[in-house]
Amino acid sequence: QVHVVESGGGLVQPGGSLRLSCLTSRLSFSAYDMSWYRQAPGKERELVAQITSSGGRTKYADSVKDRFTISRDNAKRTVYLQMNSLKPEDTAVYYCNANWVQVRLEYWGQGTQVTVSS
């Protein structure tokens, strides 16, 4: 059974930082593009950041560019999201997504809550 498990969420003050981790198991991690999505109350789920299977390319939502950094460690089967200069509008449940496009395999984690508030 494939596992995709996020951790690292919590409550942080505006301007603060958090590092999310997504640990996977029972999948060929290095074959998957990995992404972080988020969903705020009353809003649709949106793509925050994505990194290709090789780690060679990344892309970010305009709202998080220059503040968030996605990275991966294929040996640890883990993807990270470093979030700096957090704003109240970053408050959401953050989800990890693993997507092997070529064979149409996709998995989601259960989400981790990030709350930015003073």
CSV table of N, CA and C in Angstrom, one decimal:
chain,number,residue,atom,x,y,z
A,1,GLN,N,0.8,-1.2,0.0
A,1,GLN,CA,0.0,0.0,0.0
A,1,GLN,C,0.9,1.3,0.0
A,2,VAL,N,0.6,2.2,-0.9
A,2,VAL,CA,1.4,3.4,-1.0
A,2,VAL,C,1.0,4.3,0.1
A,3,HIS,N,2.0,5.0,0.7
A,3,HIS,CA,1.8,6.0,1.7
A,3,HIS,C,2.4,7.3,1.3
A,4,VAL,N,1.6,8.4,1.5
A,4,VAL,CA,2.1,9.7,1.2
A,4,VAL,C,1.7,10.5,2.5
A,5,VAL,N,2.7,10.9,3.3
A,5,VAL,CA,2.3,11.5,4.6
A,5,VAL,C,3.0,12.8,4.8
A,6,GLU,N,2.2,13.9,5.0
A,6,GLU,CA,2.7,15.2,5.2
A,6,GLU,C,3.0,15.4,6.7
A,7,SER,N,3.9,16.3,7.0
A,7,SER,CA,4.1,16.7,8.4
A,7,SER,C,4.8,18.1,8.3
A,8,GLY,N,4.8,18.8,9.5
A,8,GLY,CA,5.4,20.1,9.6
A,8,GLY,C,4.5,21.3,9.7
A,9,GLY,N,3.2,21.0,9.5
A,9,GLY,CA,2.3,22.1,9.6
A,9,GLY,C,2.1,22.6,11.1
A,10,GLY,N,1.4,23.7,11.2
A,10,GLY,CA,1.2,24.3,12.6
A,10,GLY,C,0.8,25.7,12.5
A,11,LEU,N,0.9,26.4,13.7
A,11,LEU,CA,0.5,27.8,13.8
A,11,LEU,C,1.8,28.6,13.8
A,12,VAL,N,1.8,29.7,13.0
A,12,VAL,CA,3.0,30.5,12.9
A,12,VAL,C,2.5,32.0,12.8
A,13,GLN,N,3.3,32.9,13.3
A,13,GLN,CA,2.9,34.3,13.2
A,13,GLN,C,3.3,34.8,11.8
A,14,PRO,N,2.6,35.9,11.3
A,14,PRO,CA,3.0,36.5,10.0
A,14,PRO,C,4.5,36.8,10.0
A,15,GLY,N,5.1,36.6,8.9
A,15,GLY,CA,6.5,36.8,8.7
A,15,GLY,C,7.4,35.6,9.1
A,16,GLY,N,6.8,34.6,9.7
A,16,GLY,CA,7.5,33.4,10.2
A,16,GLY,C,7.7,32.4,9.1
A,17,SER,N,8.3,31.3,9.5
A,17,SER,CA,8.7,30.2,8.5
A,17,SER,C,8.2,28.9,9.0
A,18,LEU,N,7.9,28.0,8.1
A,18,LEU,CA,7.6,26.6,8.3
A,18,LEU,C,8.3,25.8,7.2
A,19,ARG,N,8.6,24.5,7.6
A,19,ARG,CA,9.1,23.6,6.6
A,19,ARG,C,8.2,22.4,6.6
A,20,LEU,N,7.5,22.1,5.5
A,20,LEU,CA,6.7,21.0,5.4
A,20,LEU,C,7.5,19.8,4.8
A,21,SER,N,7.2,18.6,5.2
A,21,SER,CA,7.8,17.4,4.6
A,21,SER,C,6.8,16.5,4.2
A,22,CYS,N,7.1,15.7,3.1
A,22,CYS,CA,6.2,14.7,2.6
A,22,CYS,C,7.0,13.4,2.4
A,23,LEU,N,6.7,12.5,3.3
A,23,LEU,CA,7.4,11.2,3.2
A,23,LEU,C,6.6,10.2,2.4
A,24,THR,N,7.2,9.5,1.5
A,24,THR,CA,6.4,8.5,0.7
A,24,THR,C,7.0,7.1,0.9
A,25,SER,N,6.2,6.1,0.7
A,25,SER,CA,6.7,4.7,0.8
A,25,SER,C,5.9,3.9,-0.2
A,26,ARG,N,6.6,2.8,-0.6
A,26,ARG,CA,6.0,1.8,-1.5
A,26,ARG,C,5.6,2.4,-2.9
A,27,LEU,N,6.4,3.4,-3.3
A,27,LEU,CA,6.3,3.8,-4.7
A,27,LEU,C,7.7,4.2,-5.2
A,28,SER,N,7.8,4.2,-6.5
A,28,SER,CA,9.1,4.5,-7.1
A,28,SER,C,9.3,6.0,-7.2
A,29,PHE,N,9.7,6.5,-6.0
A,29,PHE,CA,9.7,8.0,-5.8
A,29,PHE,C,10.4,8.7,-6.9
A,30,SER,N,11.5,8.3,-7.4
A,30,SER,CA,12.3,9.0,-8.3
A,30,SER,C,11.6,9.1,-9.7
A,31,ALA,N,10.5,8.4,-9.9
A,31,ALA,CA,9.8,8.5,-11.2
A,31,ALA,C,8.6,9.5,-11.1
A,32,TYR,N,8.4,10.0,-9.9
A,32,TYR,CA,7.2,10.9,-9.7
A,32,TYR,C,7.6,12.3,-9.7
A,33,ASP,N,6.8,13.1,-10.5
A,33,ASP,CA,6.8,14.6,-10.2
A,33,ASP,C,6.1,14.8,-8.9
A,34,MET,N,6.6,15.7,-8.1
A,34,MET,CA,6.0,15.9,-6.8
A,34,MET,C,5.5,17.4,-6.7
A,35,SER,N,4.4,17.5,-6.0
A,35,SER,CA,3.8,18.8,-5.9
A,35,SER,C,3.2,19.1,-4.5
A,36,TRP,N,3.1,20.3,-4.2
A,36,TRP,CA,2.4,20.8,-3.0
A,36,TRP,C,1.2,21.6,-3.5
A,37,TYR,N,0.0,21.2,-3.0
A,37,TYR,CA,-1.2,22.0,-3.2
A,37,TYR,C,-1.7,22.5,-1.9
A,38,ARG,N,-2.6,23.5,-2.0
A,38,ARG,CA,-3.3,23.9,-0.7
A,38,ARG,C,-4.7,24.2,-1.0
A,39,GLN,N,-5.5,24.2,0.1
A,39,GLN,CA,-6.9,24.5,0.0
A,39,GLN,C,-7.3,25.3,1.2
A,40,ALA,N,-7.8,26.5,1.0
A,40,ALA,CA,-8.3,27.3,2.1
A,40,ALA,C,-9.8,27.1,2.2
A,41,PRO,N,-10.3,27.4,3.4
A,41,PRO,CA,-11.8,27.3,3.5
A,41,PRO,C,-12.6,28.0,2.5
A,42,GLY,N,-13.5,27.4,1.8
A,42,GLY,CA,-14.3,28.0,0.8
A,42,GLY,C,-13.7,28.2,-0.5
A,43,LYS,N,-12.5,27.7,-0.7
A,43,LYS,CA,-11.7,27.9,-1.9
A,43,LYS,C,-11.4,26.6,-2.5
A,44,GLU,N,-11.1,26.6,-3.8
A,44,GLU,CA,-10.7,25.4,-4.5
A,44,GLU,C,-9.2,25.1,-4.2
A,45,ARG,N,-8.9,23.8,-4.4
A,45,ARG,CA,-7.5,23.4,-4.2
A,45,ARG,C,-6.6,24.1,-5.3
A,46,GLU,N,-5.5,24.6,-4.9
A,46,GLU,CA,-4.6,25.2,-5.9
A,46,GLU,C,-3.2,24.7,-5.8
A,47,LEU,N,-2.5,24.7,-6.9
A,47,LEU,CA,-1.1,24.3,-7.0
A,47,LEU,C,-0.2,25.3,-6.4
A,48,VAL,N,0.6,24.9,-5.5
A,48,VAL,CA,1.5,25.9,-4.8
A,48,VAL,C,2.9,25.8,-5.5
A,49,ALA,N,3.4,24.6,-5.6
A,49,ALA,CA,4.8,24.3,-6.1
A,49,ALA,C,4.9,22.9,-6.6
A,50,GLN,N,5.8,22.8,-7.6
A,50,GLN,CA,6.0,21.5,-8.3
A,50,GLN,C,7.4,21.3,-8.6
A,51,ILE,N,7.9,20.1,-8.5
A,51,ILE,CA,9.3,19.7,-8.8
A,51,ILE,C,9.2,18.4,-9.7
A,52,THR,N,10.0,18.4,-10.8
A,52,THR,CA,10.0,17.3,-11.6
A,52,THR,C,10.7,16.1,-11.0
A,53,SER,N,10.6,14.9,-11.6
A,53,SER,CA,11.1,13.7,-11.0
A,53,SER,C,12.6,13.8,-10.7
A,54,SER,N,13.3,14.4,-11.7
A,54,SER,CA,14.7,14.5,-11.5
A,54,SER,C,15.2,15.7,-10.6
A,55,GLY,N,14.2,16.5,-10.3
A,55,GLY,CA,14.5,17.7,-9.5
A,55,GLY,C,15.1,18.8,-10.3
A,56,GLY,N,15.1,18.6,-11.7
A,56,GLY,CA,15.7,19.6,-12.5
A,56,GLY,C,14.9,20.9,-12.7
A,57,ARG,N,13.6,20.8,-12.6
A,57,ARG,CA,12.7,21.9,-12.8
A,57,ARG,C,11.7,22.1,-11.7
A,58,THR,N,11.5,23.3,-11.4
A,58,THR,CA,10.5,23.7,-10.4
A,58,THR,C,9.5,24.8,-11.0
A,59,LYS,N,8.3,24.8,-10.4
A,59,LYS,CA,7.5,25.9,-10.8
A,59,LYS,C,6.7,26.3,-9.5
A,60,TYR,N,6.2,27.6,-9.5
A,60,TYR,CA,5.5,28.1,-8.3
A,60,TYR,C,4.3,28.9,-8.7
A,61,ALA,N,3.4,28.9,-7.8
A,61,ALA,CA,2.3,29.9,-8.0
A,61,ALA,C,2.8,31.3,-7.8
A,62,ASP,N,2.3,32.2,-8.5
A,62,ASP,CA,2.8,33.6,-8.4
A,62,ASP,C,2.7,34.1,-7.0
A,63,SER,N,1.7,33.7,-6.2
A,63,SER,CA,1.5,34.2,-4.9
A,63,SER,C,2.6,33.7,-3.9
A,64,VAL,N,3.4,32.7,-4.3
A,64,VAL,CA,4.4,32.2,-3.3
A,64,VAL,C,5.8,32.4,-3.9
A,65,LYS,N,6.0,32.8,-5.1
A,65,LYS,CA,7.3,33.0,-5.7
A,65,LYS,C,8.2,33.8,-4.8
A,66,ASP,N,9.4,33.5,-4.7
A,66,ASP,CA,10.4,34.2,-3.9
A,66,ASP,C,10.2,34.0,-2.4
A,67,ARG,N,9.2,33.3,-2.0
A,67,ARG,CA,9.0,33.0,-0.5
A,67,ARG,C,9.0,31.5,-0.2
A,68,PHE,N,8.6,30.7,-1.1
A,68,PHE,CA,8.5,29.3,-0.9
A,68,PHE,C,9.6,28.6,-1.8
A,69,THR,N,10.1,27.5,-1.3
A,69,THR,CA,11.1,26.7,-2.1
A,69,THR,C,10.7,25.2,-1.9
A,70,ILE,N,10.5,24.6,-3.1
A,70,ILE,CA,10.3,23.1,-3.1
A,70,ILE,C,11.6,22.4,-3.4
A,71,SER,N,11.8,21.3,-2.7
A,71,SER,CA,13.0,20.5,-3.0
A,71,SER,C,12.7,19.0,-2.7
A,72,ARG,N,13.5,18.1,-3.1
A,72,ARG,CA,13.3,16.7,-2.9
A,72,ARG,C,14.6,16.0,-2.6
A,73,ASP,N,14.5,14.9,-1.9
A,73,ASP,CA,15.6,14.0,-1.6
A,73,ASP,C,15.2,12.6,-2.1
A,74,ASN,N,15.6,12.2,-3.2
A,74,ASN,CA,15.1,10.9,-3.8
A,74,ASN,C,15.6,9.8,-2.9
A,75,ALA,N,16.8,9.9,-2.3
A,75,ALA,CA,17.2,8.8,-1.4
A,75,ALA,C,16.3,8.6,-0.2
A,76,LYS,N,15.8,9.7,0.3
A,76,LYS,CA,14.9,9.6,1.5
A,76,LYS,C,13.4,9.5,1.0
A,77,ARG,N,13.1,9.6,-0.3
A,77,ARG,CA,11.8,9.5,-0.8
A,77,ARG,C,10.9,10.6,-0.2
A,78,THR,N,11.5,11.8,-0.1
A,78,THR,CA,10.8,12.9,0.6
A,78,THR,C,10.9,14.2,-0.2
A,79,VAL,N,9.8,14.9,-0.2
A,79,VAL,CA,9.8,16.2,-0.8
A,79,VAL,C,9.5,17.3,0.3
A,80,TYR,N,10.1,18.4,0.2
A,80,TYR,CA,10.0,19.5,1.2
A,80,TYR,C,9.4,20.7,0.6
A,81,LEU,N,8.8,21.5,1.5
A,81,LEU,CA,8.4,22.9,1.1
A,81,LEU,C,8.8,23.8,2.2
A,82,GLN,N,9.8,24.6,1.9
A,82,GLN,CA,10.3,25.6,2.8
A,82,GLN,C,9.4,26.9,2.6
A,83,MET,N,8.8,27.4,3.6
A,83,MET,CA,7.9,28.5,3.5
A,83,MET,C,8.4,29.6,4.4
A,84,ASN,N,8.8,30.7,3.8
A,84,ASN,CA,9.3,31.9,4.5
A,84,ASN,C,8.3,33.1,4.3
A,85,SER,N,8.5,34.1,5.1
A,85,SER,CA,7.7,35.3,5.0
A,85,SER,C,6.2,35.0,4.9
A,86,LEU,N,5.7,34.1,5.8
A,86,LEU,CA,4.4,33.7,5.7
A,86,LEU,C,3.4,34.8,6.0
A,87,LYS,N,2.3,34.7,5.2
A,87,LYS,CA,1.2,35.7,5.3
A,87,LYS,C,-0.1,35.0,5.8
A,88,PRO,N,-1.0,35.7,6.4
A,88,PRO,CA,-2.3,35.1,6.7
A,88,PRO,C,-3.0,34.4,5.6
A,89,GLU,N,-2.8,35.0,4.4
A,89,GLU,CA,-3.5,34.3,3.2
A,89,GLU,C,-2.8,33.0,2.8
A,90,ASP,N,-1.7,32.6,3.4
A,90,ASP,CA,-1.2,31.3,3.2
A,90,ASP,C,-1.8,30.2,4.1
A,91,THR,N,-2.7,30.7,4.9
A,91,THR,CA,-3.5,29.7,5.8
A,91,THR,C,-4.3,28.8,4.9
A,92,ALA,N,-4.1,27.5,5.1
A,92,ALA,CA,-4.7,26.5,4.3
A,92,ALA,C,-4.3,25.1,4.8
A,93,VAL,N,-5.0,24.1,4.3
A,93,VAL,CA,-4.5,22.7,4.4
A,93,VAL,C,-3.6,22.4,3.2
A,94,TYR,N,-2.4,22.0,3.5
A,94,TYR,CA,-1.4,21.7,2.4
A,94,TYR,C,-1.4,20.2,2.1
A,95,TYR,N,-1.4,19.9,0.9
A,95,TYR,CA,-1.5,18.5,0.4
A,95,TYR,C,-0.3,18.2,-0.4
A,96,CYS,N,0.3,17.0,-0.2
A,96,CYS,CA,1.3,16.5,-1.1
A,96,CYS,C,0.8,15.6,-2.2
A,97,ASN,N,1.3,15.8,-3.4
A,97,ASN,CA,0.8,15.0,-4.5
A,97,ASN,C,2.0,14.4,-5.2
A,98,ALA,N,1.8,13.1,-5.5
A,98,ALA,CA,2.8,12.3,-6.3
A,98,ALA,C,2.2,11.9,-7.6
A,99,ASN,N,2.8,12.3,-8.7
A,99,ASN,CA,2.2,12.0,-10.0
A,99,ASN,C,3.3,11.5,-11.0
A,100,TRP,N,3.0,10.2,-11.4
A,100,TRP,CA,3.8,9.6,-12.5
A,100,TRP,C,3.0,9.7,-13.8
A,101,VAL,N,3.3,10.8,-14.5
A,101,VAL,CA,2.5,11.1,-15.6
A,101,VAL,C,2.4,10.1,-16.7
A,102,GLN,N,3.6,9.5,-17.0
A,102,GLN,CA,3.7,8.5,-18.1
A,102,GLN,C,2.8,7.3,-17.9
A,103,VAL,N,2.6,6.9,-16.7
A,103,VAL,CA,1.8,5.7,-16.4
A,103,VAL,C,0.5,6.0,-15.7
A,104,ARG,N,0.2,7.3,-15.6
A,104,ARG,CA,-1.0,7.8,-15.0
A,104,ARG,C,-1.3,7.2,-13.6
A,105,LEU,N,-0.3,7.3,-12.8
A,105,LEU,CA,-0.4,7.0,-11.3
A,105,LEU,C,-0.3,8.2,-10.5
A,106,GLU,N,-1.2,8.4,-9.6
A,106,GLU,CA,-1.2,9.6,-8.8
A,106,GLU,C,-1.7,9.3,-7.4
A,107,TYR,N,-1.1,9.9,-6.4
A,107,TYR,CA,-1.4,9.7,-5.0
A,107,TYR,C,-1.4,11.0,-4.3
A,108,TRP,N,-2.3,11.1,-3.3
A,108,TRP,CA,-2.4,12.3,-2.4
A,108,TRP,C,-2.2,11.9,-1.0
A,109,GLY,N,-1.6,12.9,-0.3
A,109,GLY,CA,-1.5,12.7,1.2
A,109,GLY,C,-2.8,13.2,1.8
A,110,GLN,N,-2.9,13.1,3.2
A,110,GLN,CA,-4.1,13.5,3.9
A,110,GLN,C,-4.1,15.0,4.2
A,111,GLY,N,-3.0,15.7,4.1
A,111,GLY,CA,-3.0,17.1,4.3
A,111,GLY,C,-2.4,17.5,5.7
A,112,THR,N,-1.9,18.6,5.8
A,112,THR,CA,-1.4,19.2,7.0
A,112,THR,C,-1.8,20.7,7.1
A,113,GLN,N,-2.3,21.0,8.3
A,113,GLN,CA,-2.9,22.4,8.4
A,113,GLN,C,-1.7,23.4,8.7
A,114,VAL,N,-1.8,24.5,7.9
A,114,VAL,CA,-0.9,25.6,8.2
A,114,VAL,C,-1.8,26.8,8.5
A,115,THR,N,-1.5,27.4,9.6
A,115,THR,CA,-2.3,28.6,10.1
A,115,THR,C,-1.3,29.7,10.4
A,116,VAL,N,-1.5,30.9,9.7
A,116,VAL,CA,-0.7,32.0,9.9
A,116,VAL,C,-1.5,33.1,10.5
A,117,SER,N,-1.2,33.4,11.8
A,117,SER,CA,-2.0,34.3,12.5
A,117,SER,C,-1.2,34.9,13.7
A,118,SER,N,-1.5,36.1,14.0
A,118,SER,CA,-0.9,36.7,15.2
A,118,SER,C,-1.8,36.5,16.5
